[in-house]
Amino acid sequence: MSLNNRPNPRHGTLSLTARLTILSTLATTGVLLFAIIFQFLALVNDLDFEDNDFIIEKIRVIEGIINRYPDATSHLEQEVHWEGAMREDTRYLVRIIDNRGDVVMETERMDRIAPPGVFPRPAKDTHAIGRGKKITGPKHRVYLVNSAWAGSENRTSSRLIQMALDVTEEEALVDGYKQKMGFVFLAGLCLSAALSAVVMRRGLRPLAELTDAADRIDVTTLNERIDSRVWPRELARFAAAFDGMLNRLQNSFDRLADSSANLAHEIRTPINILRGEAEVALSRSRSVDEYRRIIESSLEEYERLSRLIDNILFLARTEQQIEPVPMDAGRELALLRDYYGTLAEEKGITISCTGGGSIVADPVLFQRAVGNLLSNAIRYTHDGGAITVALTRDDAGAARITITDTGIGIAPDELARVFDRFFRSSDARSTNPQGTGLGLAIVQSIMELHQGSVSIESEPGRGTSVTLIFPQG
């Protein structure tokens, strides 16, 4: 038997390193994408705000010139024809229209770049100007256009001011920034994936080492433990739990080995007896009475083997179904006392029962559990001793059935193993060689089927007390 026959990881499943790398890369991509989009929108909004603010300020300046010099056009002509065209950083075009729709003045080539019809609906005055709109002019240059009335719209002296600002450079700046951000995003994505893979491999290295340490343990090295070195906090708990499992597994292997040895011993003894009796019977001719005694002795060994096999089969049915029903426990205990009373009387042992009431249990299994305890008590109690069976209830309403004898008792170092299969104390073996060591194991199995428990107290030379606890039904 080996513990190293472990299945290989299924093909097509991602490793933990790959999963964590993907998740980390996705998280980093989300953060990077958010930062890039936020910066890009902030840049676009800032440029758009500055351009619109520039147009509004210029329209208000022209409105001021019109109001200050209503009859002179020299200042207005300087602003319309020269000011905007001569600036290097911001080039703008202006058109002045009277309230009849006639163009009073406009910057050169403005009729080809921004005809009056492409402008948005003008604001009623310069204090209500909204955001302008962008148009594409000749040679693919981009202009931000807006308009507003200077003075009341219905007055004869009012003028409509239309302004177009060349924002081609800002648009090129935005496009260039967009390309750079795209490059930064792709580079960041690749760098994040590579760094995540390296970090995850280093971070999960203790897990791989832990797996290797666990993989080296097989049935021949069950005494080794993986918690002997310092692990990260997250793995230390797993290592401790794994070592706990190894402890339980090693105990199970040890008990299985002991049970196998005991089972072989229990089976070998009656078979050797049967074989010896058969050889003796065949060694020479014998009388009918001698053959009868040999056959009767053989029958006892057959019955012993049959009981042993029945007990082993019962313990093997770990998931057998039980049928608990309400039952009169006092009456059942009285029937068991009467049944075992005859056997007890042969040794001068008295059996007394106290208490009563109803419990919920499987009647057949209840009789077998209590019967096993009474049979053990009679078997290991000296002649003239006493056995008491007491039925009480604890504060939680659970039924407690305690069988106490005045027998040989059990040594403290053997008491912890009395529920192991085939285990028998040294005193029990010498007192009753015919026992199998399965009685208490069966009792424990029955109590586990009832979701109850069994406990034992004993003192060598003074007796043993076994308590069955049936939970409240």
Short mmCIF file of C-alpha atoms in Angstrom, two decimals:
data_model
loop_
_atom_site.label_atom_id
_atom_site.label_comp_id
_atom_site.label_asym_id
_atom_site.label_seq_id
_atom_site.Cartn_x
_atom_site.Cartn_y
_atom_site.Cartn_z
CA MET A 1 0.00 0.00 0.00
CA SER A 2 1.33 3.42 -0.86
CA LEU A 3 0.13 6.98 -0.34
CA ASN A 4 1.99 8.25 -3.42
CA ASN A 5 -0.57 7.05 -5.99
CA ARG A 6 -1.94 10.57 -6.29
CA PRO A 7 -3.79 11.62 -9.46
CA ASN A 8 -2.03 14.06 -11.75
CA PRO A 9 -3.59 17.51 -12.26
CA ARG A 10 -6.20 17.43 -15.01
CA HIS A 11 -5.06 18.75 -18.33
CA GLY A 12 -6.70 22.01 -19.36
CA THR A 13 -7.01 23.40 -15.85
CA LEU A 14 -5.13 26.58 -15.06
CA SER A 15 -2.50 26.52 -12.36
CA LEU A 16 -2.94 28.64 -9.26
CA THR A 17 -0.05 30.84 -10.42
CA ALA A 18 -1.77 31.44 -13.77
CA ARG A 19 -5.10 32.21 -12.10
CA LEU A 20 -3.58 34.69 -9.65
CA THR A 21 -1.50 36.25 -12.42
CA ILE A 22 -4.59 36.78 -14.56
CA LEU A 23 -6.57 38.22 -11.66
CA SER A 24 -3.71 40.52 -10.64
CA THR A 25 -3.23 41.67 -14.25
CA LEU A 26 -6.95 42.35 -14.62
CA ALA A 27 -6.94 44.37 -11.40
CA THR A 28 -3.88 46.36 -12.49
CA THR A 29 -5.42 46.89 -15.93
CA GLY A 30 -8.57 48.29 -14.34
CA VAL A 31 -6.60 50.74 -12.22
CA LEU A 32 -4.37 51.74 -15.14
CA LEU A 33 -7.35 52.20 -17.45
CA PHE A 34 -9.15 54.34 -14.88
CA ALA A 35 -6.08 56.57 -14.41
CA ILE A 36 -5.54 57.01 -18.15
CA ILE A 37 -9.18 57.78 -18.91
CA PHE A 38 -9.36 60.19 -15.99
CA GLN A 39 -6.26 62.09 -17.12
CA PHE A 40 -7.39 62.13 -20.75
CA LEU A 41 -10.85 63.48 -19.91
CA ALA A 42 -9.32 66.04 -17.56
CA LEU A 43 -7.00 67.25 -20.33
CA VAL A 44 -9.82 67.45 -22.89
CA ASN A 45 -12.11 69.29 -20.46
CA ASP A 46 -9.38 71.75 -19.48
CA LEU A 47 -8.56 72.59 -23.12
CA ASP A 48 -12.24 72.86 -24.01
CA PHE A 49 -12.87 75.12 -21.02
CA GLU A 50 -9.93 77.39 -21.87
CA ASP A 51 -10.99 77.71 -25.54
CA ASN A 52 -14.61 78.49 -24.69
CA ASP A 53 -13.51 80.92 -22.01
CA PHE A 54 -11.21 82.63 -24.52
CA ILE A 55 -14.07 83.07 -27.05
CA ILE A 56 -16.42 84.43 -24.38
CA GLU A 57 -13.82 86.93 -23.19
CA LYS A 58 -13.13 88.08 -26.77
CA ILE A 59 -16.84 88.48 -27.55
CA ARG A 60 -17.21 90.60 -24.41
CA VAL A 61 -14.18 92.69 -25.44
CA ILE A 62 -15.72 93.34 -28.87
CA GLU A 63 -19.05 94.15 -27.20
CA GLY A 64 -17.20 96.68 -25.06
CA ILE A 65 -15.60 98.29 -28.12
CA ILE A 66 -19.00 98.53 -29.86
CA ASN A 67 -20.63 100.11 -26.80
CA ARG A 68 -17.74 102.51 -26.21
CA TYR A 69 -17.31 103.61 -29.81
CA PRO A 70 -20.73 103.14 -31.47
CA ASP A 71 -19.96 105.60 -34.29
CA ALA A 72 -16.25 104.90 -34.83
CA THR A 73 -15.07 101.74 -36.53
CA SER A 74 -11.29 102.08 -36.33
CA HIS A 75 -10.98 100.27 -32.97
CA LEU A 76 -13.35 97.58 -34.11
CA GLU A 77 -11.54 97.13 -37.39
CA GLN A 78 -8.23 96.72 -35.57
CA GLU A 79 -9.72 94.02 -33.39
CA VAL A 80 -11.49 92.23 -36.27
CA HIS A 81 -8.92 92.49 -39.03
CA TRP A 82 -5.59 92.49 -37.24
CA GLU A 83 -5.68 91.36 -33.63
CA GLY A 84 -6.71 87.77 -34.13
CA ALA A 85 -4.78 87.20 -37.36
CA MET A 86 -1.50 88.51 -35.93
CA ARG A 87 -1.42 86.36 -32.78
CA GLU A 88 0.75 83.27 -32.94
CA ASP A 89 -0.69 81.28 -30.05
CA THR A 90 -4.41 81.83 -30.63
CA ARG A 91 -5.78 82.65 -34.06
CA TYR A 92 -9.40 83.70 -34.12
CA LEU A 93 -11.82 85.07 -36.69
CA VAL A 94 -14.61 87.59 -36.02
CA ARG A 95 -17.76 88.57 -37.88
CA ILE A 96 -20.04 91.51 -36.96
CA ILE A 97 -23.64 91.38 -38.25
CA ASP A 98 -26.31 94.05 -37.75
CA ASN A 99 -29.88 93.35 -36.66
CA ARG A 100 -31.01 93.18 -40.33
CA GLY A 101 -28.61 90.29 -41.06
CA ASP A 102 -26.10 92.27 -43.05
CA VAL A 103 -22.43 91.64 -42.42
CA VAL A 104 -20.92 94.81 -41.05
CA MET A 105 -17.38 93.57 -40.75
CA GLU A 106 -15.53 90.26 -40.70
CA THR A 107 -12.00 88.90 -40.69
CA GLU A 108 -10.52 88.10 -44.06
CA ARG A 109 -11.39 84.61 -45.44
CA MET A 110 -13.91 84.03 -42.66
CA ASP A 111 -16.74 83.54 -45.18
CA ARG A 112 -14.86 80.50 -46.55
CA ILE A 113 -13.80 79.11 -43.17
CA ALA A 114 -16.94 79.66 -41.07
CA PRO A 115 -20.07 80.78 -42.95
CA PRO A 116 -22.81 82.37 -40.80
CA GLY A 117 -24.98 79.25 -41.03
CA VAL A 118 -22.52 76.92 -39.19
CA PHE A 119 -22.67 78.89 -35.96
CA PRO A 120 -24.89 77.75 -33.08
CA ARG A 121 -27.94 79.76 -32.10
CA PRO A 122 -26.61 83.05 -30.64
CA ALA A 123 -26.99 83.85 -26.98
CA LYS A 124 -29.34 86.73 -26.13
CA ASP A 125 -26.47 88.62 -24.53
CA THR A 126 -22.80 88.10 -23.72
CA HIS A 127 -23.61 86.93 -20.18
CA ALA A 128 -25.61 83.94 -21.42
CA ILE A 129 -23.05 82.42 -23.77
CA GLY A 130 -22.89 78.64 -23.63
CA ARG A 131 -20.37 76.18 -24.97
CA GLY A 132 -19.47 76.48 -28.62
CA LYS A 133 -19.31 73.78 -31.22
CA LYS A 134 -16.44 72.49 -33.34
CA ILE A 135 -16.42 72.50 -37.12
CA THR A 136 -13.88 71.36 -39.67
CA GLY A 137 -12.78 74.03 -42.09
CA PRO A 138 -10.52 74.06 -45.16
CA LYS A 139 -7.31 71.98 -45.02
CA HIS A 140 -8.87 69.92 -42.21
CA ARG A 141 -8.34 72.63 -39.66
CA VAL A 142 -10.67 72.54 -36.67
CA TYR A 143 -12.44 75.64 -35.35
CA LEU A 144 -14.46 76.25 -32.22
CA VAL A 145 -17.34 78.64 -33.14
CA ASN A 146 -19.80 80.59 -30.97
CA SER A 147 -21.96 83.72 -31.21
CA ALA A 148 -23.85 86.22 -29.04
CA TRP A 149 -25.80 89.46 -29.36
CA ALA A 150 -24.13 92.66 -28.22
CA GLY A 151 -26.98 94.71 -26.81
CA SER A 152 -30.63 93.77 -27.06
CA GLU A 153 -31.52 91.55 -29.99
CA ASN A 154 -34.45 93.78 -31.04
CA ARG A 155 -32.68 97.13 -30.92
CA THR A 156 -31.51 98.83 -34.10
CA SER A 157 -28.00 99.34 -32.72
CA SER A 158 -27.57 95.73 -31.62
CA ARG A 159 -24.91 93.62 -33.30
CA LEU A 160 -24.44 89.88 -33.65
CA ILE A 161 -20.88 88.82 -32.90
CA GLN A 162 -19.68 85.52 -34.40
CA MET A 163 -16.28 84.19 -33.48
CA ALA A 164 -14.29 81.18 -34.69
CA LEU A 165 -11.19 80.03 -32.80
CA ASP A 166 -8.61 77.83 -34.52
CA VAL A 167 -8.16 74.81 -32.19
CA THR A 168 -6.30 72.59 -34.66
CA GLU A 169 -3.22 72.54 -32.42
CA GLU A 170 -5.26 71.49 -29.37
CA GLU A 171 -6.92 68.72 -31.38
CA ALA A 172 -3.49 67.51 -32.52
CA LEU A 173 -2.33 67.65 -28.91
CA VAL A 174 -5.33 65.56 -27.81
CA ASP A 175 -4.72 63.01 -30.60
CA GLY A 176 -1.04 62.77 -29.69
CA TYR A 177 -1.91 62.36 -26.02
CA LYS A 178 -4.41 59.65 -26.95
CA GLN A 179 -1.74 57.69 -28.82
CA LYS A 180 0.74 58.06 -25.97
CA MET A 181 -1.83 56.91 -23.47
CA GLY A 182 -2.58 53.90 -25.67
CA PHE A 183 1.12 53.02 -25.70
CA VAL A 184 1.35 53.52 -21.93
CA PHE A 185 -1.68 51.29 -21.45
CA LEU A 186 -0.30 48.44 -23.57
CA ALA A 187 3.16 48.73 -22.03
CA GLY A 188 1.68 48.83 -18.54
CA LEU A 189 -0.48 45.80 -19.34
CA CYS A 190 2.49 43.73 -20.51
CA LEU A 191 4.71 44.90 -17.65
CA SER A 192 1.98 44.19 -15.12
CA ALA A 193 1.47 40.66 -16.49
CA ALA A 194 5.20 39.91 -16.39
CA LEU A 195 5.71 41.31 -12.88
CA SER A 196 2.58 39.58 -11.61
CA ALA A 197 3.84 36.23 -12.91
CA VAL A 198 7.21 36.73 -11.18
CA VAL A 199 5.63 37.89 -7.93
CA MET A 200 3.09 35.06 -7.90
CA ARG A 201 5.76 32.44 -8.51
CA ARG A 202 7.86 33.76 -5.66
CA GLY A 203 4.81 34.19 -3.43
CA LEU A 204 3.57 30.64 -4.06
CA ARG A 205 6.99 29.01 -3.71
CA PRO A 206 6.30 28.00 -0.07
CA LEU A 207 3.11 26.28 -1.26
CA ALA A 208 5.12 24.28 -3.82
CA GLU A 209 7.66 23.39 -1.13
CA LEU A 210 4.83 22.35 1.17
CA THR A 211 3.39 20.17 -1.60
CA ASP A 212 6.79 18.56 -2.16
CA ALA A 213 7.16 17.90 1.56
CA ALA A 214 3.70 16.31 1.71
CA ASP A 215 4.39 14.33 -1.46
CA ARG A 216 7.44 12.68 0.10
CA ILE A 217 5.32 11.13 2.85
CA ASP A 218 4.14 7.58 2.17
CA VAL A 219 3.13 4.59 4.22
CA THR A 220 6.75 3.95 5.23
CA THR A 221 7.36 7.55 6.41
CA LEU A 222 4.13 8.27 8.26
CA ASN A 223 6.17 9.31 11.29
CA GLU A 224 7.54 12.35 9.42
CA ARG A 225 5.86 15.72 9.87
CA ILE A 226 5.85 18.79 7.63
CA ASP A 227 5.30 21.31 10.43
CA SER A 228 8.93 20.94 11.52
CA ARG A 229 9.99 24.08 9.61
CA VAL A 230 8.67 27.63 9.66
CA TRP A 231 5.94 28.26 7.09
CA PRO A 232 4.12 31.50 6.23
CA ARG A 233 1.21 32.18 8.52
CA GLU A 234 -1.40 31.11 5.94
CA LEU A 235 0.34 27.76 5.36
CA ALA A 236 1.29 27.11 8.99
CA ARG A 237 -2.32 26.34 9.83
CA PHE A 238 -2.59 23.98 6.87
CA ALA A 239 0.70 22.28 7.84
CA ALA A 240 -0.56 21.79 11.39
CA ALA A 241 -3.86 20.37 10.08
CA PHE A 242 -1.99 18.10 7.68
CA ASP A 243 0.21 16.82 10.50
CA GLY A 244 -2.92 16.24 12.56
CA MET A 245 -4.31 14.16 9.71
CA LEU A 246 -1.01 12.21 9.59
CA ASN A 247 -1.30 11.55 13.31
CA ARG A 248 -4.81 10.19 12.86
CA LEU A 249 -3.74 8.25 9.80
CA GLN A 250 -0.77 6.76 11.60
CA ASN A 251 -2.97 5.79 14.54
CA SER A 252 -5.44 4.21 12.11
CA PHE A 253 -2.65 2.26 10.42
CA ASP A 254 -1.32 1.13 13.78
CA ARG A 255 -4.77 0.07 14.92
CA LEU A 256 -5.43 -1.63 11.60
CA ALA A 257 -2.19 -3.56 11.98
CA ASP A 258 -3.08 -4.48 15.56
CA SER A 259 -6.61 -5.45 14.52
CA SER A 260 -5.29 -7.61 11.70
CA ALA A 261 -2.89 -9.33 14.07
CA ASN A 262 -5.60 -9.81 16.69
CA LEU A 263 -8.09 -11.02 14.07
CA ALA A 264 -5.56 -13.55 12.80
CA HIS A 265 -4.92 -14.67 16.37
CA GLU A 266 -8.66 -14.95 17.19
CA ILE A 267 -9.32 -17.00 14.07
CA ARG A 268 -6.18 -19.10 14.33
CA THR A 269 -6.93 -20.26 17.89
CA PRO A 270 -10.27 -22.03 17.23
CA ILE A 271 -9.01 -23.36 13.90
CA ASN A 272 -5.96 -24.87 15.61
CA ILE A 273 -8.24 -26.41 18.23
CA LEU A 274 -10.52 -27.85 15.55
CA ARG A 275 -7.53 -29.18 13.63
CA GLY A 276 -6.03 -30.75 16.75
CA GLU A 277 -9.31 -32.39 17.69
CA ALA A 278 -9.72 -33.76 14.16
CA GLU A 279 -6.17 -35.15 14.20
CA VAL A 280 -6.75 -36.75 17.57
CA ALA A 281 -10.04 -38.26 16.38
CA LEU A 282 -8.37 -39.73 13.30
CA SER A 283 -5.28 -41.01 15.12
CA ARG A 284 -7.08 -44.24 16.13
CA SER A 285 -10.48 -45.80 16.45
CA ARG A 286 -12.58 -44.34 19.30
CA SER A 287 -15.82 -45.12 21.03
CA VAL A 288 -19.08 -43.38 20.24
CA ASP A 289 -18.90 -41.34 23.44
CA GLU A 290 -15.38 -40.13 22.58
CA TYR A 291 -16.51 -39.07 19.13
CA ARG A 292 -19.50 -37.30 20.67
CA ARG A 293 -17.26 -35.32 23.05
CA ILE A 294 -14.96 -34.35 20.17
CA ILE A 295 -17.93 -33.21 18.04
CA GLU A 296 -19.43 -31.26 20.97
CA SER A 297 -16.08 -29.54 21.54
CA SER A 298 -15.86 -28.74 17.85
CA LEU A 299 -19.36 -27.24 17.94
CA GLU A 300 -18.25 -24.82 20.66
CA GLU A 301 -15.40 -23.65 18.44
CA TYR A 302 -17.77 -23.35 15.46
CA GLU A 303 -20.09 -21.21 17.58
CA ARG A 304 -17.15 -19.06 18.64
CA LEU A 305 -16.14 -18.55 15.02
CA SER A 306 -19.75 -17.77 14.08
CA ARG A 307 -20.01 -15.11 16.82
CA LEU A 308 -16.70 -13.63 15.73
CA ILE A 309 -17.84 -13.37 12.12
CA ASP A 310 -21.21 -11.88 13.16
CA ASN A 311 -19.47 -9.22 15.24
CA ILE A 312 -17.05 -8.35 12.43
CA LEU A 313 -19.93 -8.03 9.96
CA PHE A 314 -21.85 -5.80 12.36
CA LEU A 315 -18.90 -3.45 12.78
CA ALA A 316 -18.38 -3.39 9.00
CA ARG A 317 -21.89 -1.97 8.51
CA THR A 318 -20.82 1.53 9.47
CA GLU A 319 -23.74 3.16 7.63
CA GLN A 320 -26.45 0.71 8.59
CA GLN A 321 -29.91 2.14 9.05
CA ILE A 322 -31.42 2.21 12.50
CA GLU A 323 -35.06 2.59 13.43
CA PRO A 324 -35.26 4.47 16.74
CA VAL A 325 -38.66 4.43 18.39
CA PRO A 326 -39.91 5.54 21.81
CA MET A 327 -39.53 2.62 24.17
CA ASP A 328 -39.90 1.88 27.89
CA ALA A 329 -36.26 1.67 28.93
CA GLY A 330 -37.08 0.47 32.45
CA ARG A 331 -39.04 -2.48 31.08
CA GLU A 332 -36.27 -3.35 28.58
CA LEU A 333 -33.64 -3.25 31.34
CA ALA A 334 -35.79 -5.50 33.52
CA LEU A 335 -36.11 -8.03 30.68
CA LEU A 336 -32.33 -7.99 30.16
CA ARG A 337 -31.78 -8.44 33.91
CA ASP A 338 -34.03 -11.48 33.89
CA TYR A 339 -32.34 -12.86 30.74
CA TYR A 340 -28.83 -12.58 32.16
CA GLY A 341 -29.99 -13.36 35.69
CA THR A 342 -29.64 -17.11 35.15
CA LEU A 343 -26.04 -16.76 34.03
CA ALA A 344 -25.32 -14.45 36.96
CA GLU A 345 -26.88 -16.82 39.47
CA GLU A 346 -24.42 -19.55 38.47
CA LYS A 347 -21.65 -17.29 39.86
CA GLY A 348 -23.71 -15.97 42.75
CA ILE A 349 -23.80 -12.47 41.25
CA THR A 350 -26.78 -10.21 41.91
CA ILE A 351 -28.13 -7.83 39.26
CA SER A 352 -30.25 -4.88 40.34
CA CYS A 353 -31.98 -2.21 38.24
CA THR A 354 -33.04 1.28 39.29
CA GLY A 355 -34.79 4.08 37.45
CA GLY A 356 -37.12 4.04 34.49
CA GLY A 357 -38.67 6.12 31.80
CA SER A 358 -38.92 6.34 28.04
CA ILE A 359 -36.06 6.75 25.59
CA VAL A 360 -35.84 6.87 21.81
CA ALA A 361 -33.65 4.04 20.48
CA ASP A 362 -33.58 1.06 18.17
CA PRO A 363 -34.87 -1.79 20.42
CA VAL A 364 -32.65 -4.49 18.89
CA LEU A 365 -29.48 -2.40 19.08
CA PHE A 366 -30.38 -1.18 22.57
CA GLN A 367 -30.64 -4.77 23.79
CA ARG A 368 -27.36 -5.66 22.12
CA ALA A 369 -25.45 -2.71 23.63
CA VAL A 370 -26.75 -3.24 27.18
CA GLY A 371 -26.51 -7.03 26.75
CA ASN A 372 -22.83 -6.78 25.79
CA LEU A 373 -22.12 -4.70 28.90
CA LEU A 374 -24.05 -7.09 31.18
CA SER A 375 -22.30 -10.09 29.62
CA ASN A 376 -18.89 -8.46 30.18
CA ALA A 377 -19.81 -7.50 33.74
CA ILE A 378 -20.85 -11.09 34.57
CA ARG A 379 -17.80 -12.54 32.85
CA TYR A 380 -15.24 -10.37 34.72
CA THR A 381 -16.96 -10.15 38.13
CA HIS A 382 -15.86 -12.51 40.85
CA ASP A 383 -18.28 -15.02 42.31
CA GLY A 384 -20.63 -13.42 44.79
CA GLY A 385 -20.18 -9.95 43.29
CA ALA A 386 -22.85 -7.41 42.36
CA ILE A 387 -23.94 -5.58 39.21
CA THR A 388 -26.14 -2.50 39.22
CA VAL A 389 -27.94 -0.95 36.28
CA ALA A 390 -29.11 2.64 36.86
CA LEU A 391 -31.22 4.74 34.50
CA THR A 392 -31.10 8.47 35.20
CA ARG A 393 -31.46 11.72 33.25
CA ASP A 394 -29.12 14.69 33.11
CA ASP A 395 -30.06 18.36 32.98
CA ALA A 396 -30.36 18.27 29.16
CA GLY A 397 -32.92 15.45 29.34
CA ALA A 398 -30.53 12.81 27.96
CA ALA A 399 -30.92 9.26 29.32
CA ARG A 400 -27.86 7.88 31.16
CA ILE A 401 -27.67 4.13 31.63
CA THR A 402 -24.81 3.14 33.91
CA ILE A 403 -23.76 -0.51 34.39
CA THR A 404 -21.46 -0.90 37.37
CA ASP A 405 -19.79 -4.11 38.49
CA THR A 406 -17.43 -5.18 41.24
CA GLY A 407 -15.17 -7.11 38.86
CA ILE A 408 -11.46 -7.23 38.12
CA GLY A 409 -11.28 -3.71 36.72
CA ILE A 410 -8.96 -2.36 34.01
CA ALA A 411 -5.49 -0.89 34.39
CA PRO A 412 -5.30 2.87 33.65
CA ASP A 413 -2.80 2.43 30.79
CA GLU A 414 -5.19 0.00 29.06
CA LEU A 415 -8.41 1.90 29.69
CA ALA A 416 -7.95 4.23 26.69
CA ARG A 417 -7.87 1.28 24.25
CA VAL A 418 -10.78 -0.80 25.49
CA PHE A 419 -13.00 0.45 22.63
CA ASP A 420 -10.44 -0.62 19.99
CA ARG A 421 -11.45 -3.65 17.99
CA PHE A 422 -9.92 -6.95 19.25
CA PHE A 423 -8.19 -5.18 22.12
CA ARG A 424 -8.31 -7.08 25.37
CA SER A 425 -6.56 -6.22 28.59
CA SER A 426 -4.04 -8.66 29.96
CA ASP A 427 -6.31 -9.49 32.91
CA ALA A 428 -9.26 -10.06 30.56
CA ARG A 429 -7.24 -12.50 28.45
CA SER A 430 -6.20 -14.49 31.47
CA THR A 431 -9.69 -14.47 32.98
CA ASN A 432 -11.64 -15.30 29.81
CA PRO A 433 -9.52 -16.67 26.96
CA GLN A 434 -12.64 -17.23 24.85
CA GLY A 435 -13.41 -13.51 24.42
CA THR A 436 -12.99 -11.73 21.09
CA GLY A 437 -12.38 -8.13 22.14
CA LEU A 438 -15.26 -6.81 20.02
CA GLY A 439 -17.97 -6.29 22.63
CA LEU A 440 -17.12 -2.70 23.63
CA ALA A 441 -16.30 -1.76 20.01
CA ILE A 442 -19.83 -2.84 19.06
CA VAL A 443 -21.29 -0.84 21.97
CA GLN A 444 -19.43 2.26 20.82
CA SER A 445 -20.62 1.77 17.24
CA ILE A 446 -24.26 1.43 18.41
CA MET A 447 -24.03 4.63 20.45
CA GLU A 448 -22.57 6.52 17.48
CA LEU A 449 -25.51 5.33 15.36
CA HIS A 450 -27.83 6.84 18.00
CA GLN A 451 -25.84 10.12 18.06
CA GLY A 452 -25.02 9.26 21.67
CA SER A 453 -21.81 8.42 23.52
CA VAL A 454 -20.24 5.85 25.81
CA SER A 455 -17.71 6.38 28.58
CA ILE A 456 -15.94 4.07 30.98
CA GLU A 457 -14.36 4.36 34.40
CA SER A 458 -12.48 1.57 36.09
CA GLU A 459 -10.17 0.78 38.95
CA PRO A 460 -8.19 -2.46 39.04
CA GLY A 461 -9.58 -4.84 41.67
CA ARG A 462 -12.60 -2.64 42.46
CA GLY A 463 -14.73 -2.81 39.34
CA THR A 464 -15.80 -1.00 36.19
CA SER A 465 -18.56 1.47 35.40
CA VAL A 466 -19.77 2.01 31.83
CA THR A 467 -22.23 4.81 30.98
CA LEU A 468 -24.38 4.98 27.85
CA ILE A 469 -25.84 8.39 27.02
CA PHE A 470 -28.86 8.48 24.71
CA PRO A 471 -29.73 12.03 23.58
CA GLN A 472 -33.23 13.30 24.21
CA GLY A 473 -35.47 12.18 21.34
#
